[in-house]
């Protein structure tokens, strides 16, 4: 199965030089290296609501906005092949960022978009209590996707 995840803004967000976002999937605690994605922002920038801020499967360094700040959005997820996920497996998305460190603000600021086999399969609100399973209050979050994969029959 091919998988991709993108983090989108739910409100406008200001970024500063040296801000960054990282994403990757773990299955039963084992990281899947092909899913690693990182976006480093080397400029001051405002992102509008509904814009993609990071995605799995690629690394990007943003030095200047392509179409002006108003329309800036980072590139889409690059698909990564995941092993078959059995219902009993725990699928977690690790998110690390330097912009939003508190869980409540993170939940209100972003939504997760999941792609499986090239199709938009689901948008996952982060506001549900059981979605963010762990956070360190230092911008590191674990998002439990096990139920999403079970619902999709993946």
PDB file of C-alpha atoms in Angstrom:
ATOM      1  CA  UNK A   1       0.000   0.000   0.000  1.00  0.00           C
ATOM      2  CA  UNK A   2       1.240   3.511  -0.830  1.00  0.00           C
ATOM      3  CA  UNK A   3       0.827   6.061   1.937  1.00  0.00           C
ATOM      4  CA  UNK A   4       1.252   9.815   2.311  1.00  0.00           C
ATOM      5  CA  UNK A   5       0.322  12.320   5.018  1.00  0.00           C
ATOM      6  CA  UNK A   6       0.140  16.103   4.916  1.00  0.00           C
ATOM      7  CA  UNK A   7      -0.307  18.591   7.731  1.00  0.00           C
ATOM      8  CA  UNK A   8      -2.532  21.550   6.787  1.00  0.00           C
ATOM      9  CA  UNK A   9      -3.193  24.787   8.637  1.00  0.00           C
ATOM     10  CA  UNK A  10      -6.619  25.428  10.165  1.00  0.00           C
ATOM     11  CA  UNK A  11      -5.794  29.093  10.760  1.00  0.00           C
ATOM     12  CA  UNK A  12      -3.247  31.535   9.428  1.00  0.00           C
ATOM     13  CA  UNK A  13       0.204  30.921  10.827  1.00  0.00           C
ATOM     14  CA  UNK A  14       3.408  32.978  10.929  1.00  0.00           C
ATOM     15  CA  UNK A  15       6.725  31.224  10.393  1.00  0.00           C
ATOM     16  CA  UNK A  16      10.183  32.517  11.192  1.00  0.00           C
ATOM     17  CA  UNK A  17      13.611  31.519   9.873  1.00  0.00           C
ATOM     18  CA  UNK A  18      14.739  28.219  11.421  1.00  0.00           C
ATOM     19  CA  UNK A  19      11.163  26.940  11.959  1.00  0.00           C
ATOM     20  CA  UNK A  20      10.807  23.293  10.964  1.00  0.00           C
ATOM     21  CA  UNK A  21       8.400  20.357  10.793  1.00  0.00           C
ATOM     22  CA  UNK A  22       9.171  16.618  10.675  1.00  0.00           C
ATOM     23  CA  UNK A  23       6.813  13.684  10.100  1.00  0.00           C
ATOM     24  CA  UNK A  24       7.214   9.904   9.920  1.00  0.00           C
ATOM     25  CA  UNK A  25       5.196   6.736  10.508  1.00  0.00           C
ATOM     26  CA  UNK A  26       5.945   3.977  12.998  1.00  0.00           C
ATOM     27  CA  UNK A  27       4.265   0.570  12.909  1.00  0.00           C
ATOM     28  CA  UNK A  28       4.428  -1.299  16.203  1.00  0.00           C
ATOM     29  CA  UNK A  29       7.200   1.063  17.290  1.00  0.00           C
ATOM     30  CA  UNK A  30       9.335   0.510  14.175  1.00  0.00           C
ATOM     31  CA  UNK A  31      10.002   3.672  12.131  1.00  0.00           C
ATOM     32  CA  UNK A  32       9.307   3.437   8.395  1.00  0.00           C
ATOM     33  CA  UNK A  33      12.221   5.476   6.924  1.00  0.00           C
ATOM     34  CA  UNK A  34      10.529   5.978   3.537  1.00  0.00           C
ATOM     35  CA  UNK A  35       7.826   8.055   5.236  1.00  0.00           C
ATOM     36  CA  UNK A  36      10.238  10.599   6.732  1.00  0.00           C
ATOM     37  CA  UNK A  37       9.400  14.143   5.681  1.00  0.00           C
ATOM     38  CA  UNK A  38      10.946  17.413   6.767  1.00  0.00           C
ATOM     39  CA  UNK A  39      10.237  21.038   5.920  1.00  0.00           C
ATOM     40  CA  UNK A  40      12.763  23.675   7.021  1.00  0.00           C
ATOM     41  CA  UNK A  41      11.708  27.288   6.708  1.00  0.00           C
ATOM     42  CA  UNK A  42      14.607  29.701   6.174  1.00  0.00           C
ATOM     43  CA  UNK A  43      12.463  32.823   5.807  1.00  0.00           C
ATOM     44  CA  UNK A  44       9.725  34.761   7.536  1.00  0.00           C
ATOM     45  CA  UNK A  45       6.412  33.802   6.045  1.00  0.00           C
ATOM     46  CA  UNK A  46       2.687  33.806   6.723  1.00  0.00           C
ATOM     47  CA  UNK A  47       0.607  30.833   5.672  1.00  0.00           C
ATOM     48  CA  UNK A  48      -3.115  31.216   5.072  1.00  0.00           C
ATOM     49  CA  UNK A  49      -5.724  28.845   6.462  1.00  0.00           C
ATOM     50  CA  UNK A  50      -5.959  25.552   4.576  1.00  0.00           C
ATOM     51  CA  UNK A  51      -2.356  25.526   3.327  1.00  0.00           C
ATOM     52  CA  UNK A  52      -0.063  22.489   3.419  1.00  0.00           C
ATOM     53  CA  UNK A  53       2.831  23.139   5.811  1.00  0.00           C
ATOM     54  CA  UNK A  54       4.619  19.766   5.682  1.00  0.00           C
ATOM     55  CA  UNK A  55       4.281  16.266   4.239  1.00  0.00           C
ATOM     56  CA  UNK A  56       5.764  12.785   4.472  1.00  0.00           C
ATOM     57  CA  UNK A  57       8.234  11.224   2.065  1.00  0.00           C
ATOM     58  CA  UNK A  58      10.396  14.227   1.125  1.00  0.00           C
ATOM     59  CA  UNK A  59      12.699  16.917   2.500  1.00  0.00           C
ATOM     60  CA  UNK A  60      12.348  20.596   1.590  1.00  0.00           C
ATOM     61  CA  UNK A  61      14.233  23.760   2.475  1.00  0.00           C
ATOM     62  CA  UNK A  62      12.114  26.852   1.864  1.00  0.00           C
ATOM     63  CA  UNK A  63      14.233  29.896   1.083  1.00  0.00           C
ATOM     64  CA  UNK A  64      11.663  32.054  -0.712  1.00  0.00           C
ATOM     65  CA  UNK A  65       7.990  31.754  -1.509  1.00  0.00           C
ATOM     66  CA  UNK A  66       7.255  30.711  -5.084  1.00  0.00           C
ATOM     67  CA  UNK A  67       4.065  32.659  -5.771  1.00  0.00           C
ATOM     68  CA  UNK A  68       4.203  35.267  -3.053  1.00  0.00           C
ATOM     69  CA  UNK A  69       3.389  34.729   0.604  1.00  0.00           C
ATOM     70  CA  UNK A  70      -0.374  34.844   0.062  1.00  0.00           C
ATOM     71  CA  UNK A  71      -0.301  31.689  -2.048  1.00  0.00           C
ATOM     72  CA  UNK A  72       2.612  29.804  -0.470  1.00  0.00           C
ATOM     73  CA  UNK A  73       2.131  26.122   0.211  1.00  0.00           C
ATOM     74  CA  UNK A  74       4.731  23.391   0.483  1.00  0.00           C
ATOM     75  CA  UNK A  75       4.691  20.437  -1.895  1.00  0.00           C
ATOM     76  CA  UNK A  76       2.522  17.328  -1.546  1.00  0.00           C
ATOM     77  CA  UNK A  77       3.467  14.071   0.146  1.00  0.00           C
ATOM     78  CA  UNK A  78       5.609  11.623  -1.783  1.00  0.00           C
ATOM     79  CA  UNK A  79       4.028   8.157  -1.564  1.00  0.00           C
ATOM     80  CA  UNK A  80       5.859   5.580   0.521  1.00  0.00           C
ATOM     81  CA  UNK A  81       5.177   1.858   0.446  1.00  0.00           C
ATOM     82  CA  UNK A  82       3.918   0.567   3.801  1.00  0.00           C
ATOM     83  CA  UNK A  83       3.802  -3.092   4.764  1.00  0.00           C
ATOM     84  CA  UNK A  84       0.341  -4.600   5.140  1.00  0.00           C
ATOM     85  CA  UNK A  85      -1.174  -3.325   8.346  1.00  0.00           C
ATOM     86  CA  UNK A  86      -2.931  -5.959  10.410  1.00  0.00           C
ATOM     87  CA  UNK A  87      -5.741  -4.805  12.730  1.00  0.00           C
ATOM     88  CA  UNK A  88      -3.705  -5.540  15.847  1.00  0.00           C
ATOM     89  CA  UNK A  89      -0.846  -3.280  14.766  1.00  0.00           C
ATOM     90  CA  UNK A  90      -0.281   0.183  16.242  1.00  0.00           C
ATOM     91  CA  UNK A  91       0.237   2.851  13.571  1.00  0.00           C
ATOM     92  CA  UNK A  92       1.547   6.186  14.849  1.00  0.00           C
ATOM     93  CA  UNK A  93       2.531   9.373  13.077  1.00  0.00           C
ATOM     94  CA  UNK A  94       5.380  11.186  14.803  1.00  0.00           C
ATOM     95  CA  UNK A  95       5.240  14.973  14.408  1.00  0.00           C
ATOM     96  CA  UNK A  96       7.980  17.316  15.570  1.00  0.00           C
ATOM     97  CA  UNK A  97       7.811  21.064  15.031  1.00  0.00           C
ATOM     98  CA  UNK A  98       9.326  24.250  16.388  1.00  0.00           C
ATOM     99  CA  UNK A  99       6.228  26.427  15.926  1.00  0.00           C
ATOM    100  CA  UNK A 100       3.374  25.014  18.043  1.00  0.00           C
ATOM    101  CA  UNK A 101       4.571  23.316  21.212  1.00  0.00           C
ATOM    102  CA  UNK A 102       1.365  22.880  23.250  1.00  0.00           C
ATOM    103  CA  UNK A 103      -1.052  20.045  22.446  1.00  0.00           C
ATOM    104  CA  UNK A 104      -4.232  22.140  22.690  1.00  0.00           C
ATOM    105  CA  UNK A 105      -2.876  24.770  20.290  1.00  0.00           C
ATOM    106  CA  UNK A 106      -1.523  22.077  17.955  1.00  0.00           C
ATOM    107  CA  UNK A 107      -4.974  20.456  17.803  1.00  0.00           C
ATOM    108  CA  UNK A 108      -6.600  23.796  16.965  1.00  0.00           C
ATOM    109  CA  UNK A 109      -3.965  24.793  14.398  1.00  0.00           C
ATOM    110  CA  UNK A 110      -3.701  21.758  12.093  1.00  0.00           C
ATOM    111  CA  UNK A 111      -5.584  18.966  10.363  1.00  0.00           C
ATOM    112  CA  UNK A 112      -4.017  15.825   8.923  1.00  0.00           C
ATOM    113  CA  UNK A 113      -4.724  14.707   5.353  1.00  0.00           C
ATOM    114  CA  UNK A 114      -4.088  11.014   4.598  1.00  0.00           C
ATOM    115  CA  UNK A 115      -3.561   9.566   1.116  1.00  0.00           C
ATOM    116  CA  UNK A 116      -3.620   5.821   0.489  1.00  0.00           C
ATOM    117  CA  UNK A 117      -2.785   4.407  -2.940  1.00  0.00           C
ATOM    118  CA  UNK A 118      -2.875   7.874  -4.500  1.00  0.00           C
ATOM    119  CA  UNK A 119      -6.383   8.794  -3.339  1.00  0.00           C
ATOM    120  CA  UNK A 120      -7.448  11.280  -0.706  1.00  0.00           C
ATOM    121  CA  UNK A 121      -8.659   8.786   1.833  1.00  0.00           C
ATOM    122  CA  UNK A 122      -9.368  10.847   4.903  1.00  0.00           C
ATOM    123  CA  UNK A 123      -8.915  14.132   6.686  1.00  0.00           C
ATOM    124  CA  UNK A 124      -8.181  13.469  10.344  1.00  0.00           C
ATOM    125  CA  UNK A 125      -9.110  16.228  12.807  1.00  0.00           C
ATOM    126  CA  UNK A 126      -6.608  16.369  15.639  1.00  0.00           C
ATOM    127  CA  UNK A 127      -9.229  17.602  18.102  1.00  0.00           C
ATOM    128  CA  UNK A 128     -10.495  14.133  19.044  1.00  0.00           C
ATOM    129  CA  UNK A 129      -9.142  13.130  22.453  1.00  0.00           C
ATOM    130  CA  UNK A 130      -7.847   9.737  21.306  1.00  0.00           C
ATOM    131  CA  UNK A 131      -5.990  10.990  18.225  1.00  0.00           C
ATOM    132  CA  UNK A 132      -3.001  12.656  19.892  1.00  0.00           C
ATOM    133  CA  UNK A 133      -1.764   9.953  22.223  1.00  0.00           C
ATOM    134  CA  UNK A 134       1.366  11.609  23.554  1.00  0.00           C
ATOM    135  CA  UNK A 135       3.083  14.966  23.551  1.00  0.00           C
ATOM    136  CA  UNK A 136       6.051  16.409  25.338  1.00  0.00           C
ATOM    137  CA  UNK A 137       5.015  20.094  25.242  1.00  0.00           C
ATOM    138  CA  UNK A 138       8.175  20.694  23.231  1.00  0.00           C
ATOM    139  CA  UNK A 139       6.540  20.405  19.830  1.00  0.00           C
ATOM    140  CA  UNK A 140       6.640  16.582  19.667  1.00  0.00           C
ATOM    141  CA  UNK A 141       3.380  14.682  19.137  1.00  0.00           C
ATOM    142  CA  UNK A 142       2.279  11.124  18.436  1.00  0.00           C
ATOM    143  CA  UNK A 143      -0.891  10.846  16.365  1.00  0.00           C
ATOM    144  CA  UNK A 144      -2.586   7.450  16.532  1.00  0.00           C
ATOM    145  CA  UNK A 145      -3.727   6.396  13.054  1.00  0.00           C
ATOM    146  CA  UNK A 146      -4.530   2.768  13.940  1.00  0.00           C
ATOM    147  CA  UNK A 147      -8.319   3.302  13.884  1.00  0.00           C
ATOM    148  CA  UNK A 148      -8.107   5.238  10.591  1.00  0.00           C
ATOM    149  CA  UNK A 149      -6.270   2.361   8.901  1.00  0.00           C
ATOM    150  CA  UNK A 150      -8.761  -0.144  10.328  1.00  0.00           C
ATOM    151  CA  UNK A 151     -11.711   1.899   9.012  1.00  0.00           C
ATOM    152  CA  UNK A 152     -10.135   2.124   5.576  1.00  0.00           C
ATOM    153  CA  UNK A 153      -9.466  -1.598   5.545  1.00  0.00           C
ATOM    154  CA  UNK A 154      -5.791  -0.973   4.937  1.00  0.00           C
TER     155      UNK A 154
END
